[in-house]
JSON list of C-alpha atoms in Angstrom, two decimals:
[
{"chain": "A", "resi": 18, "resn": "UNK", "atom": "CA", "xyz": [0.00, 0.00, 0.00]},
{"chain": "A", "resi": 19, "resn": "UNK", "atom": "CA", "xyz": [1.36, 3.41, -1.00]},
{"chain": "A", "resi": 20, "resn": "UNK", "atom": "CA", "xyz": [1.12, 6.30, 1.36]},
{"chain": "A", "resi": 21, "resn": "UNK", "atom": "CA", "xyz": [1.44, 10.03, 0.75]},
{"chain": "A", "resi": 22, "resn": "UNK", "atom": "CA", "xyz": [0.57, 9.80, -2.93]},
{"chain": "A", "resi": 23, "resn": "UNK", "atom": "CA", "xyz": [-0.53, 13.28, -3.98]},
{"chain": "A", "resi": 24, "resn": "UNK", "atom": "CA", "xyz": [-4.22, 13.21, -4.73]},
{"chain": "A", "resi": 25, "resn": "UNK", "atom": "CA", "xyz": [-4.70, 16.96, -4.60]},
{"chain": "A", "resi": 26, "resn": "UNK", "atom": "CA", "xyz": [-3.84, 19.86, -6.86]},
{"chain": "A", "resi": 27, "resn": "UNK", "atom": "CA", "xyz": [-0.58, 20.88, -5.16]},
{"chain": "A", "resi": 28, "resn": "UNK", "atom": "CA", "xyz": [2.65, 22.70, -6.04]},
{"chain": "A", "resi": 29, "resn": "UNK", "atom": "CA", "xyz": [4.16, 19.70, -7.79]},
{"chain": "A", "resi": 30, "resn": "UNK", "atom": "CA", "xyz": [1.05, 19.02, -9.88]},
{"chain": "A", "resi": 31, "resn": "UNK", "atom": "CA", "xyz": [0.83, 22.69, -10.90]},
{"chain": "A", "resi": 32, "resn": "UNK", "atom": "CA", "xyz": [4.53, 22.75, -11.82]},
{"chain": "A", "resi": 33, "resn": "UNK", "atom": "CA", "xyz": [4.11, 19.65, -13.97]},
{"chain": "A", "resi": 34, "resn": "UNK", "atom": "CA", "xyz": [1.05, 21.15, -15.67]},
{"chain": "A", "resi": 35, "resn": "UNK", "atom": "CA", "xyz": [2.93, 24.38, -16.30]},
{"chain": "A", "resi": 36, "resn": "UNK", "atom": "CA", "xyz": [5.68, 22.34, -17.97]},
{"chain": "A", "resi": 37, "resn": "UNK", "atom": "CA", "xyz": [3.16, 21.50, -20.71]},
{"chain": "A", "resi": 38, "resn": "UNK", "atom": "CA", "xyz": [2.27, 25.20, -21.14]},
{"chain": "A", "resi": 39, "resn": "UNK", "atom": "CA", "xyz": [5.97, 26.12, -21.19]},
{"chain": "A", "resi": 40, "resn": "UNK", "atom": "CA", "xyz": [6.67, 23.67, -23.99]},
{"chain": "A", "resi": 41, "resn": "UNK", "atom": "CA", "xyz": [3.55, 24.84, -25.85]},
{"chain": "A", "resi": 42, "resn": "UNK", "atom": "CA", "xyz": [4.80, 28.43, -25.73]},
{"chain": "A", "resi": 43, "resn": "UNK", "atom": "CA", "xyz": [8.14, 27.23, -27.10]},
{"chain": "A", "resi": 44, "resn": "UNK", "atom": "CA", "xyz": [6.51, 25.03, -29.74]},
{"chain": "A", "resi": 45, "resn": "UNK", "atom": "CA", "xyz": [4.26, 27.82, -30.93]},
{"chain": "A", "resi": 46, "resn": "UNK", "atom": "CA", "xyz": [7.31, 30.08, -31.22]},
{"chain": "A", "resi": 47, "resn": "UNK", "atom": "CA", "xyz": [8.87, 27.46, -33.50]},
{"chain": "A", "resi": 48, "resn": "UNK", "atom": "CA", "xyz": [5.73, 27.46, -35.67]},
{"chain": "A", "resi": 49, "resn": "UNK", "atom": "CA", "xyz": [5.73, 31.26, -35.81]},
{"chain": "A", "resi": 50, "resn": "UNK", "atom": "CA", "xyz": [9.44, 31.38, -36.68]},
{"chain": "A", "resi": 51, "resn": "UNK", "atom": "CA", "xyz": [8.90, 28.92, -39.51]},
{"chain": "A", "resi": 52, "resn": "UNK", "atom": "CA", "xyz": [5.93, 30.95, -40.77]},
{"chain": "A", "resi": 53, "resn": "UNK", "atom": "CA", "xyz": [8.03, 34.14, -40.69]},
{"chain": "A", "resi": 54, "resn": "UNK", "atom": "CA", "xyz": [10.65, 32.39, -42.78]},
{"chain": "A", "resi": 55, "resn": "UNK", "atom": "CA", "xyz": [8.04, 31.55, -45.44]},
{"chain": "A", "resi": 56, "resn": "UNK", "atom": "CA", "xyz": [6.01, 34.77, -45.46]},
{"chain": "A", "resi": 57, "resn": "UNK", "atom": "CA", "xyz": [7.52, 37.93, -46.87]},
{"chain": "A", "resi": 58, "resn": "UNK", "atom": "CA", "xyz": [4.72, 40.34, -45.98]},
{"chain": "A", "resi": 59, "resn": "UNK", "atom": "CA", "xyz": [5.82, 43.18, -43.65]},
{"chain": "A", "resi": 60, "resn": "UNK", "atom": "CA", "xyz": [2.53, 43.43, -41.72]},
{"chain": "A", "resi": 61, "resn": "UNK", "atom": "CA", "xyz": [2.43, 39.68, -41.15]},
{"chain": "A", "resi": 62, "resn": "UNK", "atom": "CA", "xyz": [6.11, 39.62, -40.15]},
{"chain": "A", "resi": 63, "resn": "UNK", "atom": "CA", "xyz": [5.58, 42.45, -37.64]},
{"chain": "A", "resi": 64, "resn": "UNK", "atom": "CA", "xyz": [2.60, 40.69, -36.07]},
{"chain": "A", "resi": 65, "resn": "UNK", "atom": "CA", "xyz": [4.41, 37.35, -35.92]},
{"chain": "A", "resi": 66, "resn": "UNK", "atom": "CA", "xyz": [7.47, 38.99, -34.36]},
{"chain": "A", "resi": 67, "resn": "UNK", "atom": "CA", "xyz": [5.19, 40.45, -31.68]},
{"chain": "A", "resi": 68, "resn": "UNK", "atom": "CA", "xyz": [3.85, 36.94, -30.97]},
{"chain": "A", "resi": 69, "resn": "UNK", "atom": "CA", "xyz": [7.37, 35.55, -30.63]},
{"chain": "A", "resi": 70, "resn": "UNK", "atom": "CA", "xyz": [8.36, 38.39, -28.27]},
{"chain": "A", "resi": 71, "resn": "UNK", "atom": "CA", "xyz": [5.22, 37.87, -26.18]},
{"chain": "A", "resi": 72, "resn": "UNK", "atom": "CA", "xyz": [5.74, 34.09, -26.04]},
{"chain": "A", "resi": 73, "resn": "UNK", "atom": "CA", "xyz": [9.22, 34.67, -24.60]},
{"chain": "A", "resi": 74, "resn": "UNK", "atom": "CA", "xyz": [7.60, 36.89, -21.96]},
{"chain": "A", "resi": 75, "resn": "UNK", "atom": "CA", "xyz": [5.00, 34.18, -21.30]},
{"chain": "A", "resi": 76, "resn": "UNK", "atom": "CA", "xyz": [7.81, 31.69, -20.70]},
{"chain": "A", "resi": 77, "resn": "UNK", "atom": "CA", "xyz": [9.39, 34.14, -18.23]},
{"chain": "A", "resi": 78, "resn": "UNK", "atom": "CA", "xyz": [6.03, 34.50, -16.44]},
{"chain": "A", "resi": 79, "resn": "UNK", "atom": "CA", "xyz": [5.80, 30.71, -16.15]},
{"chain": "A", "resi": 80, "resn": "UNK", "atom": "CA", "xyz": [9.38, 30.64, -14.83]},
{"chain": "A", "resi": 81, "resn": "UNK", "atom": "CA", "xyz": [8.39, 33.24, -12.21]},
{"chain": "A", "resi": 82, "resn": "UNK", "atom": "CA", "xyz": [5.50, 30.99, -11.11]},
{"chain": "A", "resi": 83, "resn": "UNK", "atom": "CA", "xyz": [7.87, 28.00, -10.96]},
{"chain": "A", "resi": 84, "resn": "UNK", "atom": "CA", "xyz": [10.22, 30.00, -8.73]},
{"chain": "A", "resi": 85, "resn": "UNK", "atom": "CA", "xyz": [7.27, 30.89, -6.47]},
{"chain": "A", "resi": 86, "resn": "UNK", "atom": "CA", "xyz": [6.50, 27.17, -6.28]},
{"chain": "A", "resi": 87, "resn": "UNK", "atom": "CA", "xyz": [10.09, 26.71, -5.04]},
{"chain": "A", "resi": 88, "resn": "UNK", "atom": "CA", "xyz": [11.28, 24.59, -7.95]},
{"chain": "A", "resi": 89, "resn": "UNK", "atom": "CA", "xyz": [14.55, 24.94, -9.84]},
{"chain": "A", "resi": 90, "resn": "UNK", "atom": "CA", "xyz": [14.12, 26.63, -13.24]},
{"chain": "A", "resi": 91, "resn": "UNK", "atom": "CA", "xyz": [16.85, 24.46, -14.78]},
{"chain": "A", "resi": 92, "resn": "UNK", "atom": "CA", "xyz": [15.21, 21.26, -13.54]},
{"chain": "A", "resi": 93, "resn": "UNK", "atom": "CA", "xyz": [11.84, 22.56, -14.70]},
{"chain": "A", "resi": 94, "resn": "UNK", "atom": "CA", "xyz": [13.15, 23.28, -18.22]},
{"chain": "A", "resi": 95, "resn": "UNK", "atom": "CA", "xyz": [14.84, 19.89, -18.37]},
{"chain": "A", "resi": 96, "resn": "UNK", "atom": "CA", "xyz": [11.68, 18.13, -17.16]},
{"chain": "A", "resi": 97, "resn": "UNK", "atom": "CA", "xyz": [9.56, 20.07, -19.67]},
{"chain": "A", "resi": 98, "resn": "UNK", "atom": "CA", "xyz": [11.67, 19.15, -22.67]},
{"chain": "A", "resi": 99, "resn": "UNK", "atom": "CA", "xyz": [12.37, 15.57, -21.57]},
{"chain": "A", "resi": 100, "resn": "UNK", "atom": "CA", "xyz": [8.76, 14.77, -20.67]},
{"chain": "A", "resi": 101, "resn": "UNK", "atom": "CA", "xyz": [6.80, 16.63, -23.32]},
{"chain": "A", "resi": 102, "resn": "UNK", "atom": "CA", "xyz": [9.37, 17.06, -26.04]},
{"chain": "A", "resi": 103, "resn": "UNK", "atom": "CA", "xyz": [9.71, 19.76, -28.66]},
{"chain": "A", "resi": 104, "resn": "UNK", "atom": "CA", "xyz": [8.03, 19.86, -32.03]},
{"chain": "A", "resi": 105, "resn": "UNK", "atom": "CA", "xyz": [9.37, 21.29, -35.27]},
{"chain": "A", "resi": 106, "resn": "UNK", "atom": "CA", "xyz": [7.38, 22.67, -38.17]},
{"chain": "A", "resi": 107, "resn": "UNK", "atom": "CA", "xyz": [7.91, 22.72, -41.92]},
{"chain": "A", "resi": 108, "resn": "UNK", "atom": "CA", "xyz": [5.52, 25.09, -43.65]},
{"chain": "A", "resi": 109, "resn": "UNK", "atom": "CA", "xyz": [7.33, 25.10, -47.01]},
{"chain": "A", "resi": 110, "resn": "UNK", "atom": "CA", "xyz": [4.36, 23.55, -48.84]},
{"chain": "A", "resi": 111, "resn": "UNK", "atom": "CA", "xyz": [1.61, 25.39, -46.97]},
{"chain": "A", "resi": 112, "resn": "UNK", "atom": "CA", "xyz": [-0.24, 28.61, -47.64]},
{"chain": "A", "resi": 113, "resn": "UNK", "atom": "CA", "xyz": [-0.41, 31.61, -45.32]},
{"chain": "A", "resi": 114, "resn": "UNK", "atom": "CA", "xyz": [-3.91, 30.71, -44.10]},
{"chain": "A", "resi": 115, "resn": "UNK", "atom": "CA", "xyz": [-2.82, 27.19, -43.12]},
{"chain": "A", "resi": 116, "resn": "UNK", "atom": "CA", "xyz": [0.22, 28.53, -41.29]},
{"chain": "A", "resi": 117, "resn": "UNK", "atom": "CA", "xyz": [-1.83, 31.11, -39.42]},
{"chain": "A", "resi": 118, "resn": "UNK", "atom": "CA", "xyz": [-4.45, 28.48, -38.63]},
{"chain": "A", "resi": 119, "resn": "UNK", "atom": "CA", "xyz": [-1.79, 26.30, -36.98]},
{"chain": "A", "resi": 120, "resn": "UNK", "atom": "CA", "xyz": [-0.61, 29.28, -34.89]},
{"chain": "A", "resi": 121, "resn": "UNK", "atom": "CA", "xyz": [-4.24, 30.10, -34.02]},
{"chain": "A", "resi": 122, "resn": "UNK", "atom": "CA", "xyz": [-4.78, 26.54, -32.74]},
{"chain": "A", "resi": 123, "resn": "UNK", "atom": "CA", "xyz": [-1.81, 26.97, -30.38]},
{"chain": "A", "resi": 124, "resn": "UNK", "atom": "CA", "xyz": [-3.07, 30.36, -29.17]},
{"chain": "A", "resi": 125, "resn": "UNK", "atom": "CA", "xyz": [-6.52, 28.95, -28.42]},
{"chain": "A", "resi": 126, "resn": "UNK", "atom": "CA", "xyz": [-5.03, 25.92, -26.70]},
{"chain": "A", "resi": 127, "resn": "UNK", "atom": "CA", "xyz": [-2.88, 28.17, -24.47]},
{"chain": "A", "resi": 128, "resn": "UNK", "atom": "CA", "xyz": [-5.83, 30.44, -23.57]},
{"chain": "A", "resi": 129, "resn": "UNK", "atom": "CA", "xyz": [-8.01, 27.47, -22.69]},
{"chain": "A", "resi": 130, "resn": "UNK", "atom": "CA", "xyz": [-5.22, 25.73, -20.78]},
{"chain": "A", "resi": 131, "resn": "UNK", "atom": "CA", "xyz": [-4.46, 28.81, -18.64]},
{"chain": "A", "resi": 132, "resn": "UNK", "atom": "CA", "xyz": [-8.22, 29.25, -18.03]},
{"chain": "A", "resi": 133, "resn": "UNK", "atom": "CA", "xyz": [-8.51, 25.66, -16.82]},
{"chain": "A", "resi": 134, "resn": "UNK", "atom": "CA", "xyz": [-5.49, 26.11, -14.53]},
{"chain": "A", "resi": 135, "resn": "UNK", "atom": "CA", "xyz": [-7.23, 29.14, -13.01]},
{"chain": "A", "resi": 136, "resn": "UNK", "atom": "CA", "xyz": [-10.31, 27.03, -12.20]},
{"chain": "A", "resi": 137, "resn": "UNK", "atom": "CA", "xyz": [-8.39, 24.56, -10.05]},
{"chain": "A", "resi": 138, "resn": "UNK", "atom": "CA", "xyz": [-8.66, 24.34, -6.26]},
{"chain": "A", "resi": 139, "resn": "UNK", "atom": "CA", "xyz": [-5.61, 26.16, -4.90]},
{"chain": "A", "resi": 140, "resn": "UNK", "atom": "CA", "xyz": [-6.28, 25.39, -1.23]},
{"chain": "A", "resi": 141, "resn": "UNK", "atom": "CA", "xyz": [-3.42, 22.86, -0.98]},
{"chain": "A", "resi": 142, "resn": "UNK", "atom": "CA", "xyz": [-1.01, 25.29, -2.65]},
{"chain": "A", "resi": 143, "resn": "UNK", "atom": "CA", "xyz": [-2.23, 27.98, -0.28]},
{"chain": "A", "resi": 144, "resn": "UNK", "atom": "CA", "xyz": [-1.42, 25.67, 2.67]},
{"chain": "A", "resi": 145, "resn": "UNK", "atom": "CA", "xyz": [2.03, 24.99, 1.21]},
{"chain": "A", "resi": 146, "resn": "UNK", "atom": "CA", "xyz": [3.00, 28.53, 0.19]},
{"chain": "A", "resi": 147, "resn": "UNK", "atom": "CA", "xyz": [0.44, 30.97, 1.57]},
{"chain": "A", "resi": 148, "resn": "UNK", "atom": "CA", "xyz": [-2.28, 33.12, 0.04]},
{"chain": "A", "resi": 149, "resn": "UNK", "atom": "CA", "xyz": [0.11, 35.74, -1.37]},
{"chain": "A", "resi": 150, "resn": "UNK", "atom": "CA", "xyz": [1.86, 33.16, -3.53]},
{"chain": "A", "resi": 151, "resn": "UNK", "atom": "CA", "xyz": [-1.48, 31.81, -4.78]},
{"chain": "A", "resi": 152, "resn": "UNK", "atom": "CA", "xyz": [-2.62, 35.33, -5.67]},
{"chain": "A", "resi": 153, "resn": "UNK", "atom": "CA", "xyz": [0.67, 35.90, -7.54]},
{"chain": "A", "resi": 154, "resn": "UNK", "atom": "CA", "xyz": [0.13, 32.66, -9.50]},
{"chain": "A", "resi": 155, "resn": "UNK", "atom": "CA", "xyz": [-3.52, 33.37, -10.30]},
{"chain": "A", "resi": 156, "resn": "UNK", "atom": "CA", "xyz": [-2.72, 36.94, -11.33]},
{"chain": "A", "resi": 157, "resn": "UNK", "atom": "CA", "xyz": [-0.04, 35.67, -13.73]},
{"chain": "A", "resi": 158, "resn": "UNK", "atom": "CA", "xyz": [-2.47, 33.10, -15.17]},
{"chain": "A", "resi": 159, "resn": "UNK", "atom": "CA", "xyz": [-5.18, 35.76, -15.62]},
{"chain": "A", "resi": 160, "resn": "UNK", "atom": "CA", "xyz": [-2.67, 37.95, -17.47]},
{"chain": "A", "resi": 161, "resn": "UNK", "atom": "CA", "xyz": [-1.70, 35.00, -19.67]},
{"chain": "A", "resi": 162, "resn": "UNK", "atom": "CA", "xyz": [-5.37, 34.37, -20.54]},
{"chain": "A", "resi": 163, "resn": "UNK", "atom": "CA", "xyz": [-5.82, 38.03, -21.51]},
{"chain": "A", "resi": 164, "resn": "UNK", "atom": "CA", "xyz": [-2.62, 38.00, -23.53]},
{"chain": "A", "resi": 165, "resn": "UNK", "atom": "CA", "xyz": [-3.68, 34.86, -25.41]},
{"chain": "A", "resi": 166, "resn": "UNK", "atom": "CA", "xyz": [-7.08, 36.41, -26.15]},
{"chain": "A", "resi": 167, "resn": "UNK", "atom": "CA", "xyz": [-5.26, 39.38, -27.71]},
{"chain": "A", "resi": 168, "resn": "UNK", "atom": "CA", "xyz": [-3.11, 37.00, -29.74]},
{"chain": "A", "resi": 169, "resn": "UNK", "atom": "CA", "xyz": [-6.17, 35.15, -30.99]},
{"chain": "A", "resi": 170, "resn": "UNK", "atom": "CA", "xyz": [-7.67, 38.43, -32.23]},
{"chain": "A", "resi": 171, "resn": "UNK", "atom": "CA", "xyz": [-4.38, 39.40, -33.87]},
{"chain": "A", "resi": 172, "resn": "UNK", "atom": "CA", "xyz": [-4.05, 36.09, -35.73]},
{"chain": "A", "resi": 173, "resn": "UNK", "atom": "CA", "xyz": [-7.72, 36.07, -36.74]},
{"chain": "A", "resi": 174, "resn": "UNK", "atom": "CA", "xyz": [-7.24, 39.60, -38.10]},
{"chain": "A", "resi": 175, "resn": "UNK", "atom": "CA", "xyz": [-4.23, 38.45, -40.15]},
{"chain": "A", "resi": 176, "resn": "UNK", "atom": "CA", "xyz": [-6.25, 35.48, -41.44]},
{"chain": "A", "resi": 177, "resn": "UNK", "atom": "CA", "xyz": [-9.09, 37.76, -42.58]},
{"chain": "A", "resi": 178, "resn": "UNK", "atom": "CA", "xyz": [-6.59, 39.65, -44.77]},
{"chain": "A", "resi": 179, "resn": "UNK", "atom": "CA", "xyz": [-4.72, 36.59, -46.07]}
]
């Protein structure tokens, strides 16, 4: 019989779930970079560059949460890549709309994922780290949801012109 198996949403579970979001932010950046390589349009390139910049900031926000959860960033990054793995994209045979659609899927996934993380019961994390830490985490997740919603609008706008 196993004892002390975590059956609650705690710091470790949240960190593991954030690993998936971290890799998704990285993966989407790879898709956007590949799309930028294929698309010569200045307006599209500017918008895609903004997404890449924001995704790097999103990764830093996730790292800040991981630090609040008292986990090593290096171990977190290693766990993220080892467990979830990275994906590469080749858009050489695809049209702009297909490329943007792939990016849009990642943006929607991220928004929905951060929303679901916000809905979780943080009482165990609050016991472990205190209410201030939980508020910091939830505030970061709320900002990420808003940011992703802005990205969705931006990509949909690009698609309407493509």
